[in-house]
Short mmCIF file of C-alpha atoms in Angstrom, two decimals:
data_model
loop_
_atom_site.label_atom_id
_atom_site.label_comp_id
_atom_site.label_asym_id
_atom_site.label_seq_id
_atom_site.Cartn_x
_atom_site.Cartn_y
_atom_site.Cartn_z
CA MET M 207 -0.03 0.02 0.01
CA ARG M 208 1.41 3.55 -1.01
CA GLN M 209 2.02 6.07 1.58
CA LEU M 210 -0.35 9.06 1.41
CA GLY M 211 1.06 11.86 -0.73
CA ALA M 212 3.32 9.71 -2.83
CA LEU M 213 1.54 10.46 -5.96
CA ASP M 214 3.16 9.63 -9.20
CA PRO M 215 3.20 12.19 -12.00
CA LEU M 216 1.49 9.82 -14.37
CA GLU M 217 -1.46 9.59 -11.73
CA VAL M 218 -2.14 13.32 -12.31
CA GLY M 219 -4.57 14.25 -15.06
CA VAL M 220 -6.52 17.23 -16.32
CA ALA M 221 -8.79 15.69 -19.05
CA GLN M 222 -12.41 16.18 -18.53
CA ASN M 223 -13.24 12.79 -20.14
CA GLY M 224 -10.07 10.93 -20.06
CA LEU M 225 -9.04 7.27 -20.52
CA GLY M 226 -9.74 6.23 -17.08
CA GLU M 227 -7.69 5.06 -14.07
CA ASN M 228 -6.57 1.92 -16.11
CA LEU M 229 -5.27 3.62 -19.23
CA TRP M 230 -1.87 2.15 -18.93
CA ALA M 231 -3.07 -1.38 -17.86
CA GLY M 232 -1.44 -3.97 -20.12
CA SER M 233 1.68 -1.67 -20.95
CA THR M 234 5.12 -1.75 -19.45
CA ILE M 235 7.61 0.84 -18.95
CA GLN M 236 9.37 -0.29 -22.20
CA THR M 237 6.18 -0.40 -24.27
CA ALA M 238 5.11 3.09 -23.06
CA LEU M 239 8.49 4.65 -23.81
CA ASN M 240 8.26 3.09 -27.18
CA ALA M 241 4.85 4.49 -27.87
CA LEU M 242 5.96 8.11 -26.77
CA GLU M 243 9.57 8.41 -28.19
CA ASN M 244 8.62 8.41 -31.77
CA LEU M 245 6.04 11.21 -31.53
CA PRO M 246 6.60 14.76 -32.28
CA SER M 247 8.64 16.49 -29.44
CA SER M 248 8.11 19.87 -27.97
CA THR M 249 11.09 21.32 -30.11
CA SER M 250 9.40 20.06 -33.36
CA ALA M 251 7.13 21.82 -35.70
CA GLY M 252 4.09 20.08 -33.88
CA TYR M 253 1.30 18.59 -35.69
CA ALA M 254 -0.41 19.41 -39.06
CA SER M 255 -3.37 17.10 -38.17
CA PRO M 256 -5.75 18.22 -35.50
CA SER M 257 -7.27 14.81 -35.08
CA ARG M 258 -3.97 13.14 -34.77
CA ALA M 259 -2.93 15.91 -32.04
CA ASN M 260 -6.14 15.39 -30.18
CA LEU M 261 -5.69 11.57 -30.14
CA VAL M 262 -2.25 12.14 -28.53
CA ALA M 263 -3.54 14.88 -26.10
CA LEU M 264 -6.35 12.68 -24.90
CA ALA M 265 -4.01 9.97 -23.85
CA LEU M 266 -1.54 12.16 -22.14
CA LEU M 267 -3.94 14.54 -20.46
CA SER M 268 -5.42 11.46 -18.71
CA GLY M 269 -4.11 10.24 -15.37
CA GLY M 270 -3.92 6.84 -13.99
CA THR M 271 -1.85 4.00 -12.59
CA PRO M 272 1.49 4.01 -14.41
CA PRO M 273 2.49 1.09 -16.68
CA GLN M 274 4.33 -1.80 -15.02
CA GLY M 275 7.79 -0.70 -13.93
CA GLY M 276 6.93 2.91 -14.60
CA ARG M 277 6.13 4.32 -11.05
CA GLY M 278 8.79 6.87 -10.20
CA ASN M 279 10.47 6.92 -13.61
CA GLU M 280 11.21 10.60 -14.23
CA THR M 281 12.19 9.84 -17.92
CA LEU M 282 8.66 8.52 -18.63
CA ALA M 283 7.01 11.45 -16.90
CA ALA M 284 9.10 14.07 -18.58
CA LEU M 285 8.45 12.34 -22.04
CA ARG M 286 4.81 12.46 -21.37
CA ALA M 287 4.74 16.15 -20.71
CA ASP M 288 7.11 16.99 -23.55
CA ARG M 289 4.92 15.15 -26.04
CA LEU M 290 1.91 16.74 -24.50
CA LEU M 291 3.44 20.30 -25.07
CA ALA M 292 3.77 19.49 -28.77
CA ALA M 293 0.29 18.00 -29.10
CA SER M 294 -1.70 20.33 -26.97
CA GLY M 295 0.25 23.44 -26.25
CA ALA M 296 1.62 25.44 -23.17
CA GLU M 297 -1.73 25.85 -21.23
CA ALA M 298 -2.25 22.03 -21.09
CA VAL M 299 1.10 21.32 -19.80
CA TYR M 300 1.17 24.15 -17.39
CA SER M 301 -2.09 23.06 -16.00
CA LEU M 302 -0.87 19.51 -15.79
CA LEU M 303 2.38 20.33 -13.97
CA GLU M 304 0.90 22.85 -11.61
CA ARG M 305 -0.84 19.81 -10.07
CA THR M 306 2.16 17.55 -10.16
CA PRO M 307 4.13 17.04 -6.92
CA GLY M 308 7.82 16.62 -6.62
CA LEU M 309 8.98 18.93 -9.13
CA ASP M 310 11.81 20.19 -6.87
CA ARG M 311 13.56 16.86 -7.39
CA ALA M 312 12.58 16.31 -11.02
CA PRO M 313 14.51 18.93 -13.13
CA GLN M 314 13.08 17.87 -16.43
CA LEU M 315 9.62 18.30 -15.32
CA ALA M 316 10.47 21.40 -13.41
CA GLN M 317 12.06 22.94 -16.55
CA LEU M 318 8.79 22.05 -18.63
CA HIS M 319 6.58 23.72 -15.79
CA ALA M 320 8.89 26.84 -15.67
CA GLU M 321 9.01 27.30 -19.40
CA THR M 322 5.20 27.12 -19.73
CA ALA M 323 4.70 29.37 -16.80
CA PHE M 324 7.13 32.01 -18.13
CA ALA M 325 5.62 31.93 -21.60
CA LEU M 326 2.05 32.26 -20.22
CA ALA M 327 3.16 35.32 -18.15
CA ALA M 328 2.77 33.28 -15.00
CA GLY M 329 6.00 34.51 -13.66
CA ASP M 330 5.38 33.80 -10.03
CA ALA M 331 4.81 30.07 -10.65
CA GLY M 332 7.93 29.80 -12.72
CA CYS M 333 9.97 31.57 -10.16
CA ARG M 334 8.44 29.32 -7.46
CA THR M 335 9.72 26.21 -9.28
CA SER M 336 13.09 27.81 -10.04
CA ASN M 337 13.61 28.77 -6.59
CA ALA M 338 12.48 25.50 -4.97
CA LEU M 339 14.62 23.24 -7.23
CA ILE M 340 16.95 20.99 -5.46
CA THR M 341 18.38 18.79 -8.08
CA GLY M 342 20.38 20.36 -10.82
CA ARG M 343 19.71 24.03 -9.66
CA GLU M 344 23.18 25.18 -10.75
CA GLN M 345 22.54 24.42 -14.33
CA ALA M 346 22.74 27.33 -16.61
CA TYR M 347 19.10 27.48 -17.51
CA TRP M 348 18.12 27.84 -13.79
CA LEU M 349 20.82 30.48 -13.05
CA ARG M 350 19.00 32.44 -15.90
CA ALA M 351 15.69 31.68 -14.69
CA ARG M 352 16.63 33.04 -11.27
CA ALA M 353 18.27 36.03 -12.73
CA PHE M 354 14.91 36.85 -14.45
CA CYS M 355 13.10 36.28 -11.20
CA HIS M 356 15.52 38.73 -9.33
CA ALA M 357 14.97 41.37 -12.16
CA LEU M 358 11.14 41.03 -11.81
CA ASN M 359 11.66 41.88 -8.03
CA GLY M 360 13.86 44.80 -8.81
CA GLU M 361 16.98 42.97 -7.53
CA ASP M 362 19.18 44.25 -10.27
CA ALA M 363 22.52 43.30 -8.73
CA ALA M 364 21.39 39.90 -7.87
CA ALA M 365 20.04 39.46 -11.40
CA GLU M 366 23.32 40.42 -13.10
CA LEU M 367 25.25 38.14 -10.67
CA SER M 368 23.16 35.10 -11.55
CA ALA M 369 23.44 35.94 -15.20
CA ASP M 370 27.27 36.12 -14.86
CA LEU M 371 27.49 32.70 -13.31
CA ALA M 372 25.31 31.30 -16.24
CA ARG M 373 27.40 33.07 -18.86
CA ALA M 374 30.70 31.42 -17.18
CA THR M 375 28.88 27.94 -17.89
CA SER M 376 27.25 28.64 -21.20
CA PRO M 377 27.41 32.04 -22.93
CA ASP M 378 24.04 33.46 -24.39
CA ASP M 379 24.35 37.02 -25.68
CA ASN M 380 20.76 37.14 -26.58
CA PHE M 381 19.59 36.43 -22.90
CA ASP M 382 22.07 39.11 -21.69
CA GLY M 383 20.70 41.62 -23.96
CA LEU M 384 17.22 40.99 -22.79
CA LEU M 385 18.10 41.02 -19.16
CA TYR M 386 20.38 44.13 -19.23
CA ALA M 387 17.38 45.88 -21.00
CA ILE M 388 15.31 45.34 -17.74
CA THR M 389 18.16 46.02 -15.25
CA ILE M 390 19.68 49.05 -16.98
CA GLY M 391 16.24 50.41 -18.14
CA SER M 392 17.39 50.88 -21.81
CA TRP M 393 18.36 48.70 -24.85
CA THR M 394 21.99 47.95 -25.71
CA VAL M 395 21.22 45.52 -28.56
CA ASN M 396 19.61 46.13 -31.94
CA SER M 397 18.09 42.56 -32.36
CA VAL M 398 16.59 40.08 -30.00
CA SER M 399 15.08 36.55 -30.37
CA ALA M 400 13.14 34.18 -28.27
CA ASP M 401 13.43 30.54 -28.70
CA THR M 402 12.50 29.59 -25.02
CA GLY M 403 9.62 30.55 -22.74
CA LEU M 404 12.13 32.37 -20.49
CA ASP M 405 13.32 34.59 -23.51
CA TRP M 406 9.79 35.41 -24.28
CA ALA M 407 9.07 36.40 -20.73
CA LEU M 408 11.93 38.64 -20.54
CA ALA M 409 10.84 40.34 -23.85
CA ALA M 410 7.54 40.78 -22.62
CA VAL M 411 8.51 42.74 -19.40
CA SER M 412 11.52 44.69 -21.09
CA PRO M 413 11.11 48.44 -21.82
CA ALA M 414 8.87 49.10 -24.82
CA GLU M 415 10.78 52.11 -25.90
CA GLY M 416 13.28 51.29 -28.49
CA ARG M 417 12.48 47.50 -28.13
CA PRO M 418 13.52 45.56 -31.29
CA ALA M 419 11.02 43.25 -32.83
CA VAL M 420 11.30 39.92 -31.22
CA ASP M 421 12.58 37.26 -33.76
CA LEU M 422 10.67 33.91 -33.38
CA THR M 423 12.37 32.11 -36.30
CA GLY M 424 14.18 29.50 -33.97
CA ALA M 425 11.11 29.16 -31.61
CA PRO M 426 9.12 25.85 -31.23
CA GLN M 427 5.70 25.74 -32.60
CA TRP M 428 4.05 25.89 -29.07
CA LEU M 429 5.89 29.05 -28.16
CA VAL M 430 4.96 30.58 -31.67
CA GLU M 431 1.26 29.70 -30.81
CA VAL M 432 1.72 31.49 -27.31
CA ALA M 433 3.17 34.50 -29.00
CA GLU M 434 0.25 34.65 -31.56
CA ALA M 435 -2.43 34.39 -28.92
CA ASN M 436 -1.12 37.10 -26.92
CA SER M 437 -0.09 39.63 -29.70
CA ALA M 438 -2.41 42.45 -30.17
CA GLN M 439 -4.39 42.24 -33.36
CA ALA M 440 -4.02 45.42 -35.59
CA GLU M 441 -7.23 46.92 -36.59
CA LEU M 442 -8.21 47.25 -40.23
CA THR M 443 -7.36 50.87 -41.41
CA ALA M 444 -8.67 50.77 -45.03
CA GLU M 445 -12.06 50.33 -46.54
CA PRO M 446 -12.61 46.49 -46.61
CA ALA M 447 -13.12 46.31 -50.27
CA LEU M 448 -9.90 48.54 -50.93
CA ALA M 449 -7.85 46.38 -48.52
CA LEU M 450 -9.11 43.16 -50.32
CA GLU M 451 -7.75 44.59 -53.67
CA GLY M 452 -4.58 45.53 -51.95
CA LEU M 453 -3.88 41.99 -50.83
CA ALA M 454 -2.13 41.26 -54.16
CA MET M 455 0.80 43.55 -53.04
CA GLN M 456 1.14 41.67 -49.70
CA GLU M 457 3.10 38.62 -49.00
CA GLY M 458 4.20 36.47 -45.85
CA THR M 459 3.10 37.61 -42.40
CA ALA M 460 1.71 40.85 -43.56
CA ARG M 461 -0.70 39.02 -45.95
CA GLU M 462 -1.78 36.58 -43.30
CA GLN M 463 -2.62 39.52 -40.81
CA MET M 464 -4.53 41.31 -43.60
CA LEU M 465 -6.52 38.28 -44.46
CA GLU M 466 -7.45 37.76 -40.81
CA GLN M 467 -8.45 41.39 -40.42
CA LEU M 468 -10.74 41.23 -43.38
CA ILE M 469 -12.19 37.84 -42.24
CA ARG M 470 -13.09 39.04 -38.93
CA GLN M 471 -14.17 42.61 -39.62
CA ASP M 472 -17.91 43.49 -39.22
CA PHE M 473 -18.29 46.27 -41.85
CA ASP M 474 -18.66 44.19 -45.01
CA ARG M 475 -19.31 40.54 -44.58
CA LEU M 476 -19.53 40.00 -48.36
CA VAL M 477 -15.79 41.22 -48.50
CA ALA M 478 -15.21 38.91 -45.48
CA ALA M 479 -16.50 35.96 -47.40
CA ARG M 480 -14.33 36.69 -50.34
CA ALA M 481 -11.32 37.00 -48.06
CA LEU M 482 -12.12 33.63 -46.30
CA GLY M 483 -12.67 31.91 -49.71
CA LEU M 484 -9.24 33.07 -50.64
CA ALA M 485 -7.64 31.96 -47.48
CA LEU M 486 -9.17 28.58 -47.66
CA GLN M 487 -8.04 28.19 -51.20
CA GLU M 488 -4.44 29.00 -50.33
CA ALA M 489 -4.62 26.87 -47.35
CA ASP M 490 -5.67 23.85 -49.50
CA ARG M 491 -2.73 24.53 -51.86
CA ASP M 492 -0.29 24.65 -48.93
CA GLY M 493 -1.64 21.56 -47.11
CA GLU M 494 -3.00 23.68 -44.27
CA PHE M 495 -6.76 23.44 -44.80
CA MET M 496 -7.61 22.08 -41.48
CA ARG M 497 -5.53 24.65 -39.64
CA VAL M 498 -7.28 27.59 -41.46
CA ALA M 499 -10.77 25.98 -41.39
CA ARG M 500 -10.51 25.55 -37.59
CA ARG M 501 -9.28 29.00 -37.12
CA TYR M 502 -12.06 30.70 -38.99
CA GLY M 503 -14.81 27.96 -39.17
CA ARG M 504 -17.07 29.75 -36.84
CA GLU M 505 -17.03 33.01 -39.03
CA VAL M 506 -18.95 30.97 -41.73
CA ALA M 507 -22.34 31.33 -39.94
CA THR M 508 -22.15 35.01 -40.38
CA LEU M 509 -21.45 35.07 -44.08
CA PRO M 510 -24.32 35.70 -46.62
CA ILE M 511 -25.35 32.99 -49.08
CA VAL M 512 -25.57 35.02 -52.34
CA PHE M 513 -24.42 34.80 -55.88
CA GLU M 514 -21.06 36.32 -55.10
CA THR M 515 -20.23 33.84 -52.29
CA ILE M 516 -21.77 30.58 -53.57
CA GLN M 517 -18.49 29.72 -55.53
CA PHE M 518 -16.85 29.24 -52.15
CA GLY M 519 -19.80 27.12 -50.72
CA GLY M 520 -18.03 23.80 -50.68
CA ARG M 521 -15.11 24.97 -48.71
CA PHE M 522 -17.40 27.05 -46.36
CA ALA M 523 -19.43 23.87 -45.76
CA LEU M 524 -16.26 21.88 -44.92
CA ALA M 525 -14.95 24.62 -42.67
CA ALA M 526 -18.11 24.76 -40.55
CA LEU M 527 -17.96 20.85 -40.38
CA ALA M 528 -14.33 21.42 -39.11
CA VAL M 529 -15.71 23.35 -36.17
CA GLY M 530 -18.84 21.23 -35.56
CA ASP M 531 -21.25 23.75 -36.91
CA MET M 532 -23.67 21.26 -38.64
CA THR M 533 -26.42 23.82 -39.15
CA THR M 534 -24.28 26.26 -41.09
CA ALA M 535 -22.56 23.38 -42.91
CA ARG M 536 -25.99 22.14 -44.14
CA ASP M 537 -27.24 25.57 -45.30
CA TRP M 538 -24.07 25.92 -47.61
CA ARG M 539 -24.61 22.20 -48.64
CA GLU M 540 -28.10 22.90 -49.77
CA ALA M 541 -27.09 26.26 -51.53
CA LEU M 542 -24.60 24.29 -53.51
CA GLU M 543 -27.36 21.93 -54.89
CA THR M 544 -30.12 24.54 -55.51
CA GLY M 545 -27.97 27.58 -56.36
CA PRO M 546 -27.96 31.09 -54.86
CA PRO M 547 -31.24 32.64 -53.65
CA LEU M 548 -33.42 34.82 -55.82
CA ARG M 549 -32.08 38.16 -56.38
CA GLN M 550 -34.00 41.54 -56.96
CA LEU M 551 -33.56 43.19 -60.25
CA PRO M 552 -33.90 46.96 -60.60
CA THR M 553 -37.33 48.41 -61.36
CA GLN M 554 -37.77 50.73 -64.46
CA TYR M 555 -40.09 53.05 -62.51
CA ASP M 556 -39.09 56.71 -62.65
CA PRO M 557 -41.03 58.93 -60.11
CA THR M 558 -40.07 62.02 -61.95
CA LYS M 559 -42.39 61.09 -64.98
CA PRO M 560 -45.95 61.82 -64.16
CA GLY M 561 -48.39 58.98 -65.37
CA MET M 562 -45.83 56.16 -65.42
CA ILE M 563 -47.09 53.12 -63.74
CA MET M 564 -44.89 51.51 -61.09
CA ASP M 565 -43.95 48.05 -62.09
CA MET M 566 -43.20 45.36 -59.49
CA PRO M 567 -39.50 44.49 -58.83
CA ALA M 568 -38.52 41.48 -61.02
CA GLN M 569 -36.62 38.53 -59.68
CA ASP M 570 -34.37 35.97 -61.20
CA ARG M 571 -32.05 33.24 -60.19
CA ALA M 572 -28.53 33.56 -61.50
CA GLU M 573 -27.31 30.64 -63.55
CA TRP M 574 -25.62 28.11 -61.33
CA ASN M 575 -23.80 24.77 -62.25
CA PRO M 576 -23.87 22.77 -59.10
CA PRO M 577 -20.71 20.60 -58.06
CA SER M 578 -20.44 17.08 -59.49
CA PRO M 579 -22.68 14.27 -57.95
CA SER M 580 -19.57 12.55 -56.64
CA TYR M 581 -18.55 15.69 -54.76
CA LEU M 582 -21.95 15.93 -53.21
CA VAL M 583 -21.76 12.31 -52.25
CA GLY M 584 -18.49 12.85 -50.51
CA LEU M 585 -19.99 15.87 -48.56
CA ASP M 586 -23.06 13.93 -47.56
CA LEU M 587 -20.71 11.21 -46.29
CA ALA M 588 -19.01 13.65 -44.32
CA PHE M 589 -22.20 14.66 -42.64
CA ALA M 590 -22.89 11.02 -41.84
CA VAL M 591 -19.34 10.63 -40.37
CA ALA M 592 -19.74 13.83 -38.28
CA GLN M 593 -23.08 12.48 -36.69
CA ASP M 594 -21.97 8.69 -36.56
CA HIS M 595 -24.76 7.60 -38.89
CA ILE M 596 -22.42 5.42 -40.89
CA ARG M 597 -24.08 2.27 -39.80
CA ARG M 598 -27.60 3.53 -41.13
CA SER M 599 -29.16 2.07 -44.13
CA THR M 600 -29.17 5.73 -45.47
CA SER M 601 -25.40 5.82 -45.67
CA ALA M 602 -25.04 2.45 -47.56
CA ALA M 603 -25.51 4.16 -50.88
CA LEU M 604 -22.98 6.94 -50.08
CA ILE M 605 -20.50 4.49 -48.98
CA GLN M 606 -20.99 2.48 -52.19
CA ALA M 607 -20.67 5.60 -54.33
CA ARG M 608 -17.67 6.82 -52.35
CA LEU M 609 -15.85 3.59 -53.23
CA GLU M 610 -15.74 4.66 -56.80
CA ALA M 611 -13.71 7.68 -56.05
CA GLY M 612 -10.37 6.01 -56.62
CA THR M 613 -7.61 5.62 -53.89
CA GLU M 614 -9.26 8.39 -51.82
CA GLY M 615 -12.57 6.58 -51.80
CA LEU M 616 -11.10 3.25 -50.98
CA GLY M 617 -9.28 4.56 -47.97
CA ASP M 618 -12.41 6.42 -46.78
CA VAL M 619 -14.50 3.29 -47.07
CA ALA M 620 -11.80 1.03 -45.50
CA GLY M 621 -11.67 3.37 -42.49
CA LEU M 622 -15.42 3.40 -42.10
CA ALA M 623 -15.54 -0.39 -42.46
CA GLY M 624 -13.17 -0.59 -39.36
CA LEU M 625 -15.98 1.32 -37.45
CA GLY M 626 -18.58 -1.14 -38.56
CA ALA M 627 -20.09 0.68 -41.46
CA GLY M 628 -21.77 -1.57 -43.97
CA ALA M 629 -18.96 -2.06 -46.58
CA PRO M 630 -19.88 -3.39 -50.02
CA ALA M 631 -18.40 -6.69 -51.24
CA ASP M 632 -16.48 -4.55 -53.87
CA LEU M 633 -14.18 -3.18 -50.92
CA ARG M 634 -12.65 -6.59 -50.47
CA LEU M 635 -11.72 -6.90 -54.22
CA ALA M 636 -10.42 -3.20 -54.11
CA LEU M 637 -8.26 -4.09 -51.09
CA PHE M 638 -7.12 -7.33 -52.58
CA ASN M 639 -5.78 -5.39 -55.73
CA ALA M 640 -4.61 -2.22 -54.02
CA GLU M 641 -0.79 -1.60 -53.57
CA THR M 642 -0.10 -1.73 -49.96
CA GLY M 643 3.40 -0.33 -49.86
CA GLU M 644 5.51 -0.51 -46.69
CA VAL M 645 3.65 -1.27 -43.61
CA SER M 646 4.71 0.39 -40.32
CA ASN M 647 5.84 -1.79 -37.47
CA ALA M 648 3.92 0.45 -35.25
CA LEU M 649 0.70 -0.82 -37.14
CA ALA M 650 1.32 -4.37 -35.82
CA ALA M 651 2.23 -3.00 -32.40
CA MET M 652 -1.02 -0.90 -32.37
CA ASP M 653 -3.13 -4.02 -33.08
CA ALA M 654 -1.47 -6.03 -30.34
CA ALA M 655 -2.02 -3.23 -27.90
CA ALA M 656 -5.60 -2.96 -28.75
CA LEU M 657 -5.97 -6.78 -28.15
CA ALA M 658 -4.41 -6.43 -24.90
CA GLY M 659 -6.61 -3.58 -23.94
CA ALA M 660 -3.80 -1.18 -23.54
CA ARG M 661 -5.77 2.01 -24.14
CA ALA M 662 -3.11 4.83 -24.11
CA GLU M 663 -0.71 2.66 -25.98
CA THR M 664 -3.05 1.90 -28.71
CA ALA M 665 -3.77 5.74 -29.18
CA LEU M 666 -0.23 6.74 -29.25
CA LEU M 667 0.77 4.05 -31.59
CA ALA M 668 -2.12 4.89 -33.85
CA ALA M 669 -0.79 8.44 -33.86
CA GLN M 670 2.67 7.12 -34.88
CA VAL M 671 1.06 5.45 -37.81
CA LEU M 672 -0.80 8.65 -38.85
CA GLU M 673 2.59 10.47 -39.20
CA ASP M 674 1.31 12.07 -42.60
CA GLY M 675 -2.34 12.69 -41.21
CA PRO M 676 -5.45 10.90 -42.02
CA ALA M 677 -5.32 11.93 -45.67
CA GLY M 678 -1.84 10.56 -46.11
CA ALA M 679 -2.75 7.12 -44.60
CA SER M 680 -3.28 4.03 -46.79
CA ALA M 681 -6.58 2.05 -46.75
CA LEU M 682 -5.15 -0.84 -44.78
CA GLU M 683 -3.70 1.58 -42.15
CA LEU M 684 -7.13 3.39 -41.80
CA MET M 685 -9.11 0.16 -41.37
CA ARG M 686 -6.78 -1.20 -38.77
CA ILE M 687 -6.57 2.21 -36.95
CA THR M 688 -10.21 2.78 -36.61
CA ALA M 689 -11.03 -0.75 -35.66
CA ALA M 690 -8.34 -0.79 -33.01
CA LEU M 691 -9.44 2.57 -31.58
CA ASP M 692 -13.01 1.33 -31.45
CA ARG M 693 -12.03 -1.65 -29.88
CA VAL M 694 -10.51 0.25 -26.79
CA GLY M 695 -13.45 2.61 -26.60
CA LEU M 696 -12.11 5.58 -28.58
CA ARG M 697 -14.84 5.58 -31.33
CA ASP M 698 -15.44 9.36 -31.25
CA ILE M 699 -11.82 10.20 -32.04
CA ALA M 700 -11.62 7.46 -34.71
CA LEU M 701 -14.69 9.28 -36.45
CA SER M 702 -12.88 12.60 -36.15
CA ILE M 703 -9.87 11.08 -37.91
CA MET M 704 -12.18 9.94 -40.84
CA LEU M 705 -14.06 13.28 -40.86
CA GLU M 706 -10.85 15.23 -41.21
CA ARG M 707 -9.67 12.92 -44.05
CA LEU M 708 -12.86 13.56 -45.87
CA ILE M 709 -12.65 17.28 -45.31
CA VAL M 710 -9.06 17.55 -46.64
CA GLU M 711 -9.92 15.50 -49.61
CA LEU M 712 -12.98 17.41 -50.59
CA ALA M 713 -11.35 20.75 -49.98
#
């Protein structure tokens, strides 16, 4: 029987609907490490696929009994927090580690806590961890962290002394430039960068006058996201229609910011629709459709369905689906088939001419060529997946028709078959004749984990197989992934994987 208070870091969880106390049942320390090590780290570019990131986050936000041999293993606990940072961001890791005991003797966990705290402007929490640390407190990172904490308290001499000690171990001119801007009260450098949460915290409290733009080129994706979330959004200064025309002269970050301003402005929602249509088109071209769709999907409900916007209707419906707005998605789906609403034509009545009879305003419907039947079938199947209606008889015809959409359709139908959808006999023939390519060893390990009831391990191995996202997975991989996730009670997230695949394909 464990002593009261001897809580292991893996027993701490912050998921609202996690995987349960026994999420690591059936796993060992070796299999758990194997499931985690090959996932994106906190220093990587993160996840392009939201459903893949959510799959990892669900497993790692959940708390429960550690795997066999894993209790007290700091490497496992630190790896969990690190991979969670890549999948779910700074707030999730900060929240988890705020509840985790024993950070004073776990320097890897302590640094992740301090980094996320500093990045999120929770300096008091970061300094508490920095000052309380027992193991490894003389490392350069912690000397610099305490230098920052001294500077926050106005203890300039102590801050500079701590920075000097860190410099003797590992020079960092960028940190020194940021720190001395605070202790001296003015800038002595012309450029600064931030590739750690500590750097970002220093930049945030440094003197605004003369402050160089903070370069985030070397920053991990999670820190870039924190910076974007806490940066003030510039207001649109030009007339929306004129600003939209001026986009042709913009590029890079300036163009992205202008598009965001146009999409979110309330003055002219017709211009907002055109801007969002352009943003989604470019995102599809660049392989970032899901990111942009999730960022702006809630805006679709405020856009007018008219002749000028119906050309974007397919992508608008998909963006609404990406954020779970079924009602708006259906409105655009219907408009795609029936065409834009009637429009009023100008009357010929002239009130300055006596005796002229007022005619009634005429109406017409602009000529509209709806998308192909195969596209609408794919869209309707996406609706069925979003609502988990794939086992209904009404979905059988959609699934049969989708199978005719080549390699993409084969993967869609195979993935849904893994979730119990009625698969036509033609699926078996198509699978028999399909090129399978190389099969990941992680796929077989995932199958075995699912058979053993190892829920967290199954989820993490499935995420490994989905390295290229749902749209890049083969039919064989999708069928086995969805079946494995369904077997361990993760049907909802398996459906989200298939929905993301359909959205990306149809975009």
